[in-house]
Short mmCIF file of C-alpha atoms in Angstrom, two decimals:
data_model
loop_
_atom_site.label_atom_id
_atom_site.label_comp_id
_atom_site.label_asym_id
_atom_site.label_seq_id
_atom_site.Cartn_x
_atom_site.Cartn_y
_atom_site.Cartn_z
CA UNK G 30 -3.87 -1.41 66.50
CA UNK G 31 -1.65 -4.31 67.52
CA UNK G 32 -4.35 -6.71 66.42
CA UNK G 33 -4.62 -5.03 63.03
CA UNK G 34 -0.86 -5.16 62.54
CA UNK G 35 -0.79 -8.81 63.51
CA UNK G 36 -3.60 -9.54 61.07
CA UNK G 37 -1.69 -7.67 58.37
CA UNK G 38 1.50 -9.56 59.13
CA UNK G 39 -0.39 -12.83 59.02
CA UNK G 40 -1.98 -11.79 55.73
CA UNK G 41 1.39 -10.98 54.15
CA UNK G 42 2.99 -14.19 55.40
CA UNK G 43 0.06 -16.31 54.19
CA UNK G 44 0.12 -14.52 50.83
CA UNK G 45 3.81 -15.22 50.39
CA UNK G 46 3.36 -18.89 51.33
CA UNK G 47 0.34 -19.12 49.05
CA UNK G 48 2.21 -17.68 46.08
CA UNK G 49 5.02 -20.21 46.43
CA UNK G 50 2.86 -23.18 47.37
CA UNK G 51 1.90 -23.49 43.73
CA UNK G 52 4.24 -21.36 41.62
CA UNK G 53 2.84 -22.65 38.32
CA UNK G 54 -0.64 -21.37 39.16
CA UNK G 55 0.75 -18.02 40.32
CA UNK G 56 2.70 -17.73 37.10
CA UNK G 57 -0.37 -18.62 35.03
CA UNK G 58 -2.36 -15.82 36.69
CA UNK G 59 0.39 -13.27 36.19
CA UNK G 60 0.85 -14.34 32.56
CA UNK G 61 -2.88 -14.11 31.80
CA UNK G 62 -3.02 -10.57 33.11
CA UNK G 63 0.32 -9.73 31.51
CA UNK G 64 -0.76 -10.85 28.03
CA UNK G 65 -4.04 -8.95 28.12
CA UNK G 66 -2.32 -5.77 29.27
CA UNK G 67 0.46 -6.21 26.73
CA UNK G 68 -2.04 -6.26 23.87
CA UNK G 69 -3.96 -3.34 25.34
CA UNK G 70 -0.62 -1.54 25.73
CA UNK G 71 0.24 -2.08 22.05
CA UNK G 72 -2.96 -0.32 21.02
CA UNK G 73 -2.37 2.45 23.53
CA UNK G 74 1.14 2.92 22.19
CA UNK G 75 -0.19 3.22 18.66
CA UNK G 76 -2.97 5.60 19.69
CA UNK G 77 -0.59 7.68 21.78
CA UNK G 78 1.78 8.17 18.86
CA UNK G 79 -0.97 8.87 16.33
CA UNK G 80 -2.48 11.34 18.73
CA UNK G 81 0.81 13.14 19.02
CA UNK G 82 0.97 13.31 15.23
CA UNK G 83 -2.56 14.68 14.98
CA UNK G 84 -1.73 17.31 17.57
CA UNK G 85 1.43 18.32 15.73
CA UNK G 86 -0.51 18.48 12.51
CA UNK G 87 -3.16 20.50 14.22
CA UNK G 88 -0.57 23.01 15.30
CA UNK G 89 0.20 23.62 11.65
CA UNK G 90 -3.42 23.93 10.67
CA UNK G 91 -4.02 27.35 9.28
CA UNK G 92 -7.02 29.07 7.88
CA UNK G 93 -6.55 30.74 4.51
CA UNK G 94 -8.75 33.76 3.87
CA UNK G 95 -8.54 34.47 0.10
CA UNK G 96 -9.29 38.03 -0.89
CA UNK G 97 -11.29 39.28 -3.83
CA UNK G 98 -9.39 40.91 -6.70
CA UNK G 99 -11.25 44.11 -6.00
CA UNK G 100 -10.75 44.21 -2.23
CA UNK G 101 -10.09 47.77 -1.14
CA UNK G 102 -7.35 48.91 1.31
CA UNK G 103 -10.16 49.93 3.68
CA UNK G 104 -11.60 46.43 3.63
CA UNK G 105 -8.13 44.99 4.31
CA UNK G 106 -7.71 47.33 7.28
CA UNK G 107 -11.12 46.29 8.68
CA UNK G 108 -10.25 42.61 8.27
CA UNK G 109 -6.89 43.10 9.93
CA UNK G 110 -8.57 44.80 12.91
CA UNK G 111 -11.16 42.01 13.19
CA UNK G 112 -8.44 39.33 13.17
CA UNK G 113 -6.50 41.21 15.83
CA UNK G 114 -9.53 41.39 18.12
CA UNK G 115 -10.61 37.73 17.58
CA UNK G 116 -9.58 35.81 20.73
CA UNK G 117 -9.23 32.54 18.75
CA UNK G 118 -6.62 33.93 16.38
CA UNK G 119 -3.03 34.29 17.49
CA UNK G 120 -1.60 35.71 14.29
CA UNK G 121 -2.80 36.95 10.91
CA UNK G 122 -0.19 37.19 8.13
CA UNK G 123 -0.92 39.04 4.91
CA UNK G 124 0.25 37.28 1.74
CA UNK G 125 0.16 39.57 -1.28
CA UNK G 126 -0.44 38.33 -4.85
CA UNK G 127 3.29 38.67 -5.54
CA UNK G 128 4.23 36.73 -2.40
CA UNK G 129 1.80 34.00 -3.39
CA UNK G 130 3.30 33.66 -6.83
CA UNK G 131 6.84 33.59 -5.48
CA UNK G 132 5.88 30.92 -2.95
CA UNK G 133 4.38 28.80 -5.71
CA UNK G 134 7.47 29.16 -7.84
CA UNK G 135 9.65 28.24 -4.87
CA UNK G 136 7.55 25.21 -3.86
CA UNK G 137 7.06 23.87 -7.40
CA UNK G 138 10.25 24.82 -9.32
CA UNK G 139 9.31 22.69 -12.34
CA UNK G 140 6.12 24.70 -12.84
CA UNK G 141 7.70 28.12 -12.36
CA UNK G 142 6.70 29.29 -15.86
CA UNK G 143 3.06 28.39 -15.41
CA UNK G 144 1.84 31.75 -14.00
CA UNK G 145 3.42 33.59 -16.97
CA UNK G 146 1.82 31.21 -19.46
CA UNK G 147 -1.71 31.54 -18.07
CA UNK G 148 -1.29 35.27 -18.23
CA UNK G 149 -0.42 37.59 -15.37
CA UNK G 150 -0.70 36.46 -11.78
CA UNK G 151 -3.59 34.04 -11.07
CA UNK G 152 -2.83 33.80 -7.34
CA UNK G 153 -5.14 35.75 -5.05
CA UNK G 154 -3.86 37.73 -2.09
CA UNK G 155 -4.77 36.17 1.27
CA UNK G 156 -4.52 36.27 5.02
CA UNK G 157 -3.06 33.21 6.77
CA UNK G 158 -4.60 32.83 10.20
CA UNK G 159 -2.80 31.04 13.06
CA UNK G 160 -5.41 29.62 15.40
CA UNK G 161 -4.91 29.29 19.16
CA UNK G 162 -4.72 25.72 20.59
CA UNK G 163 -8.09 25.97 22.29
CA UNK G 164 -9.94 26.58 19.02
CA UNK G 165 -8.04 24.11 16.91
CA UNK G 166 -10.69 21.38 17.03
CA UNK G 167 -12.95 20.90 13.98
CA UNK G 168 -15.82 22.90 15.55
CA UNK G 169 -13.54 25.82 16.42
CA UNK G 170 -12.06 25.98 12.94
CA UNK G 171 -15.49 25.78 11.39
CA UNK G 172 -16.75 28.68 13.51
CA UNK G 173 -13.83 30.93 12.54
CA UNK G 174 -14.19 30.04 8.85
CA UNK G 175 -17.91 30.83 8.89
CA UNK G 176 -17.49 34.16 10.65
CA UNK G 177 -15.23 35.54 7.89
CA UNK G 178 -16.86 33.84 4.89
CA UNK G 179 -19.23 36.75 4.29
CA UNK G 180 -16.91 39.61 5.31
CA UNK G 181 -16.50 42.41 2.71
CA UNK G 182 -13.48 41.80 0.44
CA UNK G 183 -13.34 38.04 1.17
CA UNK G 184 -13.57 35.59 -1.74
CA UNK G 185 -13.27 32.29 0.11
CA UNK G 186 -12.12 30.79 3.42
CA UNK G 187 -10.37 27.41 3.45
CA UNK G 188 -8.71 25.08 5.91
CA UNK G 189 -7.53 21.46 6.04
CA UNK G 190 -10.52 20.24 7.89
CA UNK G 191 -11.09 16.90 6.18
CA UNK G 192 -7.57 15.64 6.72
CA UNK G 193 -7.47 16.58 10.40
CA UNK G 194 -10.87 15.09 11.04
CA UNK G 195 -10.04 11.86 9.27
CA UNK G 196 -6.88 11.45 11.30
CA UNK G 197 -8.61 12.25 14.56
CA UNK G 198 -11.26 9.69 13.61
CA UNK G 199 -8.57 7.11 12.94
CA UNK G 200 -6.93 7.71 16.30
CA UNK G 201 -10.34 7.32 17.96
CA UNK G 202 -10.85 4.05 16.12
CA UNK G 203 -7.45 2.68 17.17
CA UNK G 204 -8.19 3.68 20.75
CA UNK G 205 -11.65 2.10 20.70
CA UNK G 206 -10.32 -1.05 19.09
CA UNK G 207 -7.64 -1.21 21.75
CA UNK G 208 -10.13 -0.80 24.55
CA UNK G 209 -12.43 -3.39 22.98
CA UNK G 210 -9.77 -6.04 22.52
CA UNK G 211 -8.22 -5.08 25.86
CA UNK G 212 -11.58 -5.54 27.60
CA UNK G 213 -12.06 -8.92 25.93
CA UNK G 214 -8.63 -10.10 26.98
CA UNK G 215 -9.08 -8.61 30.45
CA UNK G 216 -12.24 -10.68 30.78
CA UNK G 217 -10.31 -13.80 29.78
CA UNK G 218 -7.66 -12.86 32.36
CA UNK G 219 -10.38 -12.42 35.00
CA UNK G 220 -11.68 -15.90 34.28
CA UNK G 221 -8.18 -17.42 34.45
CA UNK G 222 -7.21 -15.64 37.66
CA UNK G 223 -10.63 -16.42 39.14
CA UNK G 224 -10.14 -20.10 38.34
CA UNK G 225 -6.71 -20.20 39.96
CA UNK G 226 -8.11 -18.50 43.07
CA UNK G 227 -10.87 -21.11 43.19
CA UNK G 228 -8.35 -23.92 42.78
CA UNK G 229 -6.29 -22.53 45.65
CA UNK G 230 -9.39 -22.18 47.81
CA UNK G 231 -10.34 -25.76 46.97
CA UNK G 232 -6.88 -27.04 47.83
CA UNK G 233 -7.11 -25.37 51.23
CA UNK G 234 -10.80 -25.92 51.98
CA UNK G 235 -10.08 -28.05 55.07
CA UNK G 236 -7.96 -25.32 56.58
CA UNK G 237 -10.49 -22.65 55.64
CA UNK G 238 -13.33 -24.66 57.19
CA UNK G 239 -11.42 -24.99 60.46
CA UNK G 240 -10.48 -21.32 60.42
CA UNK G 241 -14.17 -20.44 60.15
CA UNK G 242 -15.13 -22.83 62.91
CA UNK G 243 -12.62 -21.37 65.35
CA UNK G 244 -13.81 -17.83 64.66
CA UNK G 245 -11.71 -16.34 61.85
CA UNK G 246 -13.37 -13.35 60.22
CA UNK G 247 -14.11 -13.36 56.49
CA UNK G 248 -11.48 -10.65 55.97
CA UNK G 249 -8.86 -12.73 57.75
CA UNK G 250 -9.58 -15.70 55.48
CA UNK G 251 -10.01 -13.76 52.23
CA UNK G 252 -7.21 -11.24 52.73
CA UNK G 253 -4.33 -13.49 51.66
CA UNK G 254 -6.19 -14.67 48.54
CA UNK G 255 -6.90 -11.10 47.49
CA UNK G 256 -3.40 -9.89 48.22
CA UNK G 257 -1.94 -12.81 46.27
CA UNK G 258 -4.16 -12.03 43.27
CA UNK G 259 -3.19 -8.35 43.50
CA UNK G 260 0.50 -9.32 43.56
CA UNK G 261 0.02 -11.58 40.54
CA UNK G 262 -1.79 -8.77 38.74
CA UNK G 263 0.94 -6.29 39.62
CA UNK G 264 3.57 -8.69 38.33
CA UNK G 265 1.51 -9.23 35.17
CA UNK G 266 1.20 -5.47 34.63
CA UNK G 267 4.93 -4.95 35.15
CA UNK G 268 5.67 -7.82 32.75
CA UNK G 269 3.39 -6.23 30.16
CA UNK G 270 5.15 -2.85 30.44
CA UNK G 271 8.57 -4.53 30.23
CA UNK G 272 7.39 -6.53 27.22
CA UNK G 273 6.11 -3.40 25.51
CA UNK G 274 9.39 -1.63 26.19
CA UNK G 275 11.39 -4.48 24.69
CA UNK G 276 9.06 -4.70 21.68
CA UNK G 277 9.35 -0.97 21.11
CA UNK G 278 13.15 -1.09 21.30
CA UNK G 279 13.29 -3.97 18.84
CA UNK G 280 10.97 -2.20 16.39
CA UNK G 281 13.00 0.98 16.65
CA UNK G 282 16.12 -0.89 15.59
CA UNK G 283 14.65 -2.47 12.46
CA UNK G 284 15.58 -1.21 9.00
CA UNK G 285 11.92 -0.73 8.09
CA UNK G 286 11.50 1.63 11.02
CA UNK G 287 14.46 3.79 10.08
CA UNK G 288 13.63 3.86 6.36
CA UNK G 289 9.93 4.58 6.75
CA UNK G 290 8.80 7.90 8.22
CA UNK G 291 5.30 6.45 8.68
CA UNK G 292 6.71 4.12 11.34
CA UNK G 293 7.84 7.00 13.48
CA UNK G 294 4.33 8.39 13.26
CA UNK G 295 2.76 5.19 14.61
CA UNK G 296 5.51 4.11 17.01
CA UNK G 297 8.01 6.92 17.39
CA UNK G 298 7.80 7.19 21.15
CA UNK G 299 7.24 4.85 24.08
CA UNK G 300 4.27 5.31 26.39
CA UNK G 301 4.66 8.14 28.91
CA UNK G 302 5.57 6.92 32.40
CA UNK G 303 2.17 7.67 33.92
CA UNK G 304 0.47 5.48 31.29
CA UNK G 305 2.96 2.68 32.00
CA UNK G 306 2.28 3.03 35.74
CA UNK G 307 -1.46 3.05 35.12
CA UNK G 308 -1.14 -0.17 33.11
CA UNK G 309 0.62 -1.83 36.06
CA UNK G 310 -2.02 -0.55 38.46
CA UNK G 311 -4.75 -1.91 36.18
CA UNK G 312 -3.02 -5.30 36.48
CA UNK G 313 -3.27 -5.21 40.28
CA UNK G 314 -6.90 -4.05 40.08
CA UNK G 315 -7.74 -6.91 37.69
CA UNK G 316 -6.24 -9.38 40.15
CA UNK G 317 -8.28 -8.02 43.05
CA UNK G 318 -11.52 -7.95 41.04
CA UNK G 319 -10.96 -11.56 39.91
CA UNK G 320 -10.32 -12.66 43.50
CA UNK G 321 -13.37 -10.82 44.87
CA UNK G 322 -15.67 -12.31 42.20
CA UNK G 323 -14.21 -15.75 42.62
CA UNK G 324 -14.38 -15.69 46.44
CA UNK G 325 -17.95 -14.43 46.26
CA UNK G 326 -18.82 -17.30 43.97
CA UNK G 327 -17.12 -19.74 46.29
CA UNK G 328 -19.62 -18.33 48.82
CA UNK G 329 -18.66 -20.34 51.84
CA UNK G 330 -15.24 -18.73 52.18
CA UNK O 30 -26.41 -19.78 78.51
CA UNK O 31 -28.04 -21.82 75.71
CA UNK O 32 -31.76 -21.72 74.96
CA UNK O 33 -33.72 -23.51 72.25
CA UNK O 34 -37.29 -22.28 71.72
CA UNK O 35 -39.48 -24.58 69.59
CA UNK O 36 -36.64 -25.24 67.19
CA UNK O 37 -37.39 -27.20 64.02
CA UNK O 38 -34.86 -27.97 61.33
CA UNK O 39 -35.97 -29.26 57.94
CA UNK O 40 -33.59 -29.76 55.04
CA UNK O 41 -34.51 -28.83 51.49
CA UNK O 42 -34.72 -32.50 50.50
CA UNK O 43 -37.51 -32.88 53.04
CA UNK O 44 -35.59 -34.63 55.80
CA UNK O 45 -36.42 -33.38 59.30
CA UNK O 46 -33.48 -33.21 61.74
CA UNK O 47 -35.20 -31.55 64.72
CA UNK O 48 -38.87 -31.04 65.56
CA UNK O 49 -40.11 -28.48 68.09
CA UNK O 50 -37.12 -28.73 70.43
CA UNK O 51 -37.22 -26.48 73.50
CA UNK O 52 -34.45 -26.77 76.04
CA UNK O 53 -32.31 -24.58 78.33
CA UNK O 54 -28.75 -25.18 79.42
CA UNK O 55 -27.53 -23.02 82.29
CA UNK O 56 -24.14 -21.38 82.56
CA UNK O 57 -21.58 -23.81 83.98
CA UNK O 58 -23.74 -26.88 83.39
CA UNK O 59 -22.44 -30.25 82.19
CA UNK O 60 -24.98 -31.90 79.90
CA UNK O 61 -25.05 -35.08 77.87
CA UNK O 62 -26.93 -35.11 74.60
CA UNK O 63 -27.89 -38.65 73.74
CA UNK O 64 -29.91 -40.67 71.30
CA UNK O 65 -29.42 -43.16 68.49
CA UNK O 66 -27.60 -42.32 65.30
CA UNK O 67 -29.60 -39.87 63.21
CA UNK O 68 -31.53 -38.56 66.22
CA UNK O 69 -30.38 -34.99 65.54
CA UNK O 70 -27.52 -34.67 68.05
CA UNK O 71 -25.04 -33.24 65.57
CA UNK O 72 -27.61 -30.80 64.15
CA UNK O 73 -28.40 -29.67 67.70
CA UNK O 74 -24.72 -28.91 68.36
CA UNK O 75 -24.18 -27.23 65.01
CA UNK O 76 -27.03 -24.83 65.69
CA UNK O 77 -25.26 -23.58 68.78
CA UNK O 78 -22.20 -22.39 66.84
CA UNK O 79 -24.37 -21.41 63.88
CA UNK O 80 -23.13 -23.94 61.42
CA UNK O 81 -26.86 -24.51 60.89
CA UNK O 82 -29.80 -22.16 61.38
CA UNK O 83 -33.28 -23.32 62.46
CA UNK O 84 -36.10 -23.51 59.90
CA UNK O 85 -38.36 -22.19 62.65
CA UNK O 86 -37.95 -21.35 66.33
CA UNK O 87 -35.14 -19.54 68.05
CA UNK O 88 -31.67 -20.44 69.32
CA UNK O 89 -30.19 -18.05 71.89
CA UNK O 90 -26.56 -18.40 72.94
CA UNK O 91 -25.13 -16.14 75.62
CA UNK O 92 -28.07 -13.75 75.10
CA UNK O 93 -27.58 -13.55 71.32
CA UNK O 94 -30.19 -14.76 68.84
CA UNK O 95 -28.01 -16.96 66.68
CA UNK O 96 -30.26 -17.24 63.60
CA UNK O 97 -30.81 -13.52 63.07
CA UNK O 98 -27.20 -12.60 63.89
CA UNK O 99 -25.48 -10.81 60.98
CA UNK O 100 -22.80 -12.92 59.25
CA UNK O 101 -20.02 -10.62 60.39
CA UNK O 102 -20.85 -11.34 64.06
CA UNK O 103 -20.64 -15.12 63.63
CA UNK O 104 -16.84 -15.33 64.06
CA UNK O 105 -17.15 -13.57 67.42
CA UNK O 106 -19.86 -16.01 68.55
CA UNK O 107 -17.61 -18.91 67.56
CA UNK O 108 -14.73 -17.52 69.60
CA UNK O 109 -16.86 -18.11 72.70
CA UNK O 110 -17.45 -21.74 71.76
CA UNK O 111 -14.89 -24.55 71.55
CA UNK O 112 -15.94 -27.48 69.39
CA UNK O 113 -14.49 -31.00 69.40
CA UNK O 114 -15.54 -32.69 66.19
CA UNK O 115 -16.28 -36.33 65.79
CA UNK O 116 -13.70 -36.57 63.00
CA UNK O 117 -11.28 -34.24 64.88
CA UNK O 118 -10.73 -31.99 61.83
CA UNK O 119 -6.98 -31.76 62.29
CA UNK O 120 -4.72 -30.34 59.59
CA UNK O 121 -2.43 -33.13 58.37
CA UNK O 122 0.36 -30.80 57.25
CA UNK O 123 0.61 -28.97 60.55
CA UNK O 124 2.31 -30.29 63.68
CA UNK O 125 0.54 -30.88 66.99
CA UNK O 126 1.72 -27.47 68.19
CA UNK O 127 0.70 -25.70 64.97
CA UNK O 128 -2.71 -27.35 64.87
CA UNK O 129 -3.50 -25.95 68.30
CA UNK O 130 -1.81 -22.55 68.01
CA UNK O 131 -3.61 -22.06 64.68
CA UNK O 132 -6.82 -21.31 66.61
CA UNK O 133 -5.10 -18.57 68.63
CA UNK O 134 -3.55 -17.08 65.52
CA UNK O 135 -6.90 -16.85 63.77
CA UNK O 136 -8.39 -14.69 66.50
CA UNK O 137 -5.36 -12.38 66.43
CA UNK O 138 -3.73 -13.02 69.79
CA UNK O 139 -0.22 -11.59 70.23
CA UNK O 140 2.43 -14.14 69.28
CA UNK O 141 3.77 -14.54 72.82
CA UNK O 142 0.25 -15.16 74.11
CA UNK O 143 -0.33 -17.67 71.29
CA UNK O 144 2.71 -19.66 72.34
CA UNK O 145 2.13 -19.56 76.07
CA UNK O 146 -1.53 -20.58 75.79
CA UNK O 147 -0.72 -23.37 73.36
CA UNK O 148 2.03 -24.78 75.60
CA UNK O 149 -0.26 -24.51 78.59
CA UNK O 150 -3.14 -26.38 77.04
CA UNK O 151 -0.90 -29.04 75.47
CA UNK O 152 0.71 -29.66 78.84
CA UNK O 153 -2.68 -29.93 80.49
CA UNK O 154 -3.67 -32.57 77.94
CA UNK O 155 -0.38 -34.44 78.24
CA UNK O 156 0.79 -33.68 74.71
CA UNK O 157 3.91 -31.66 75.49
CA UNK O 158 6.16 -34.48 74.31
CA UNK O 159 4.40 -34.51 70.92
CA UNK O 160 4.76 -30.85 69.90
CA UNK O 161 6.60 -31.46 66.65
CA UNK O 162 4.79 -34.59 65.52
CA UNK O 163 2.25 -34.57 62.73
CA UNK O 164 -1.26 -35.92 63.33
CA UNK O 165 -0.54 -39.17 61.48
CA UNK O 166 2.43 -39.81 63.79
CA UNK O 167 0.35 -39.81 66.98
CA UNK O 168 -2.25 -42.26 68.32
CA UNK O 169 -6.03 -41.91 68.00
CA UNK O 170 -6.29 -40.89 71.64
CA UNK O 171 -3.63 -38.23 71.15
CA UNK O 172 -5.41 -36.92 68.06
CA UNK O 173 -8.55 -36.71 70.15
CA UNK O 174 -6.69 -34.72 72.79
CA UNK O 175 -5.26 -32.44 70.08
CA UNK O 176 -8.81 -31.67 68.99
CA UNK O 177 -9.79 -30.96 72.60
CA UNK O 178 -6.71 -28.77 73.07
CA UNK O 179 -7.64 -26.71 70.03
CA UNK O 180 -11.20 -26.32 71.31
CA UNK O 181 -9.93 -25.13 74.69
CA UNK O 182 -7.01 -22.92 73.74
CA UNK O 183 -9.16 -19.81 73.25
CA UNK O 184 -10.75 -20.31 76.70
CA UNK O 185 -14.32 -20.66 75.49
CA UNK O 186 -17.44 -20.10 77.59
CA UNK O 187 -18.98 -23.20 76.03
CA UNK O 188 -17.39 -26.49 75.02
CA UNK O 189 -19.23 -28.75 72.59
CA UNK O 190 -18.02 -32.27 71.82
CA UNK O 191 -19.54 -34.61 69.26
CA UNK O 192 -18.94 -38.28 70.18
CA UNK O 193 -15.56 -37.45 71.69
CA UNK O 194 -14.96 -40.97 72.96
CA UNK O 195 -16.48 -42.78 69.99
CA UNK O 196 -13.29 -44.41 68.81
CA UNK O 197 -11.34 -44.65 72.03
CA UNK O 198 -10.82 -47.65 74.31
CA UNK O 199 -12.77 -47.49 77.61
CA UNK O 200 -9.81 -46.41 79.75
CA UNK O 201 -8.95 -43.57 77.42
CA UNK O 202 -12.60 -42.59 77.16
CA UNK O 203 -12.77 -42.42 80.93
CA UNK O 204 -9.67 -40.25 81.00
CA UNK O 205 -11.09 -37.83 78.42
CA UNK O 206 -14.34 -37.58 80.37
CA UNK O 207 -12.35 -36.73 83.48
CA UNK O 208 -10.75 -33.97 81.50
CA UNK O 209 -14.14 -32.56 80.48
CA UNK O 210 -15.22 -32.65 84.12
CA UNK O 211 -12.12 -30.64 85.09
CA UNK O 212 -12.81 -28.09 82.37
CA UNK O 213 -16.41 -27.82 83.54
CA UNK O 214 -15.29 -27.32 87.13
CA UNK O 215 -13.56 -24.12 85.99
CA UNK O 216 -16.92 -22.69 84.87
CA UNK O 217 -17.09 -23.71 81.22
CA UNK O 218 -20.50 -24.93 80.06
CA UNK O 219 -20.02 -28.38 78.52
CA UNK O 220 -22.34 -30.27 76.17
CA UNK O 221 -21.31 -33.72 75.03
CA UNK O 222 -23.14 -35.69 72.38
CA UNK O 223 -22.69 -39.43 72.89
CA UNK O 224 -24.59 -42.69 72.69
CA UNK O 225 -22.36 -44.34 75.29
CA UNK O 226 -24.98 -45.12 77.97
CA UNK O 227 -22.45 -46.61 80.39
CA UNK O 228 -20.45 -43.44 80.29
CA UNK O 229 -23.53 -41.31 80.96
CA UNK O 230 -24.50 -43.49 83.90
CA UNK O 231 -21.05 -43.31 85.40
CA UNK O 232 -20.86 -39.54 85.12
CA UNK O 233 -24.31 -38.91 86.64
CA UNK O 234 -25.02 -35.61 84.90
CA UNK O 235 -28.08 -34.09 83.23
CA UNK O 236 -29.15 -35.80 80.00
CA UNK O 237 -31.06 -34.46 77.01
CA UNK O 238 -32.28 -37.41 74.98
CA UNK O 239 -33.25 -37.00 71.35
CA UNK O 240 -35.14 -39.48 69.22
CA UNK O 241 -36.09 -38.82 65.61
CA UNK O 242 -35.45 -35.12 66.14
CA UNK O 243 -37.68 -34.79 69.21
CA UNK O 244 -36.81 -34.59 72.87
CA UNK O 245 -37.70 -37.93 74.33
CA UNK O 246 -36.45 -37.46 77.88
CA UNK O 247 -34.64 -34.77 79.79
CA UNK O 248 -33.25 -34.72 83.31
CA UNK O 249 -30.56 -36.27 85.42
CA UNK O 250 -29.48 -39.77 84.51
#
């Protein structure tokens, strides 16, 4: 135990010395990781906000079941009972022909005379179905729509499927793009950090050679390099999160942001704290991976 | 303690360093390894602490087959062996004290033990007035003694020295040899590679002579 603690203490001391022996290189490593995570973070921020919007939109998604002109009270009762027993439906509201016309006249005041001019009331009666969260995905909505399409008294079933799907597709695209560019930049960061580790190893090769000859274990020699890379990665990740925070604040304060509701859809909120923490952790992991690969390539360490 | 069984070492470029070398060194022995430059002395020593592995044959050190030993065991083999290199291999940015205590730190000795052993060995080698000097501030003989101190500080079972008196004046060389004799008298197996025939004659110990990678003569001088 004492030996392990001593090795750990040595490792931490060596890491600290190593980081300050060449601060420019340490900074370069941290910056490389920081930049890649910053860009990845921007995409995540965008995807996170769009996702929130899609979810909110999804909550408003309703299914309209339009009724035939000749639907009988019995058929309405049967439908009502079926909706009540369907586990995917939380609420079914009946909208009569009169209600429908009034709603139209309220929503489109300039066209309020239109129903009178086309003769009578052209709006069909309908049921508006509120769908439970679990069934609000495109497949769930589709299933519900299909199951009532052929029911007696039903003219047509409609819902805003296209719009929801397109948005969900867009969010997926933003996310994928973010991961793609993030992976590319992470690779560049790996190469940079790996190169700085190799430079450090090269600068200390005499010392490392002697350490090996007097019986230092590989872990004892490699530990400080890995810890240093992890620290640089952690610093890079923290820098990226701080940078994202500052960027987000600055964007929030711009005139364009306040005047344009679209901006609050794409950047209304900052990343949740667990995502920010994960980004920092990814930084540390990147550092360690770069060091491991680089030390393995150096072989003799 | 050290056994070579039909050891041959060929390098990839085709050069042959050792050919069919079989030799035993007993525990507590003091042996000279001699021969002209390029005879294979350094390769022979490096095989003992597994800086080289044989192309064929077997090297056994303290009952361990060195060539087939897994890499993670190598550090523990090396802790049993002190090596004095021809070029000393001192760290220029560390003081005399740090260069020696470095070896104790690497094997994870408690700090107090590191200090006491380092002081002890530096005193034994007459370097206690040089603790805070850097290698470039001390003489060649003192650098040589630093290298010996580092090899001894972990109390090895085996001490290997490659031309340890090569660049020292005869008096100093004699003094260093006396030191090796003292170390050997405490039970440490000592192997010294040298081509200083006068020295070998004066010491009167067993000699393993190499020539073009083969054993040309073995026995007491």
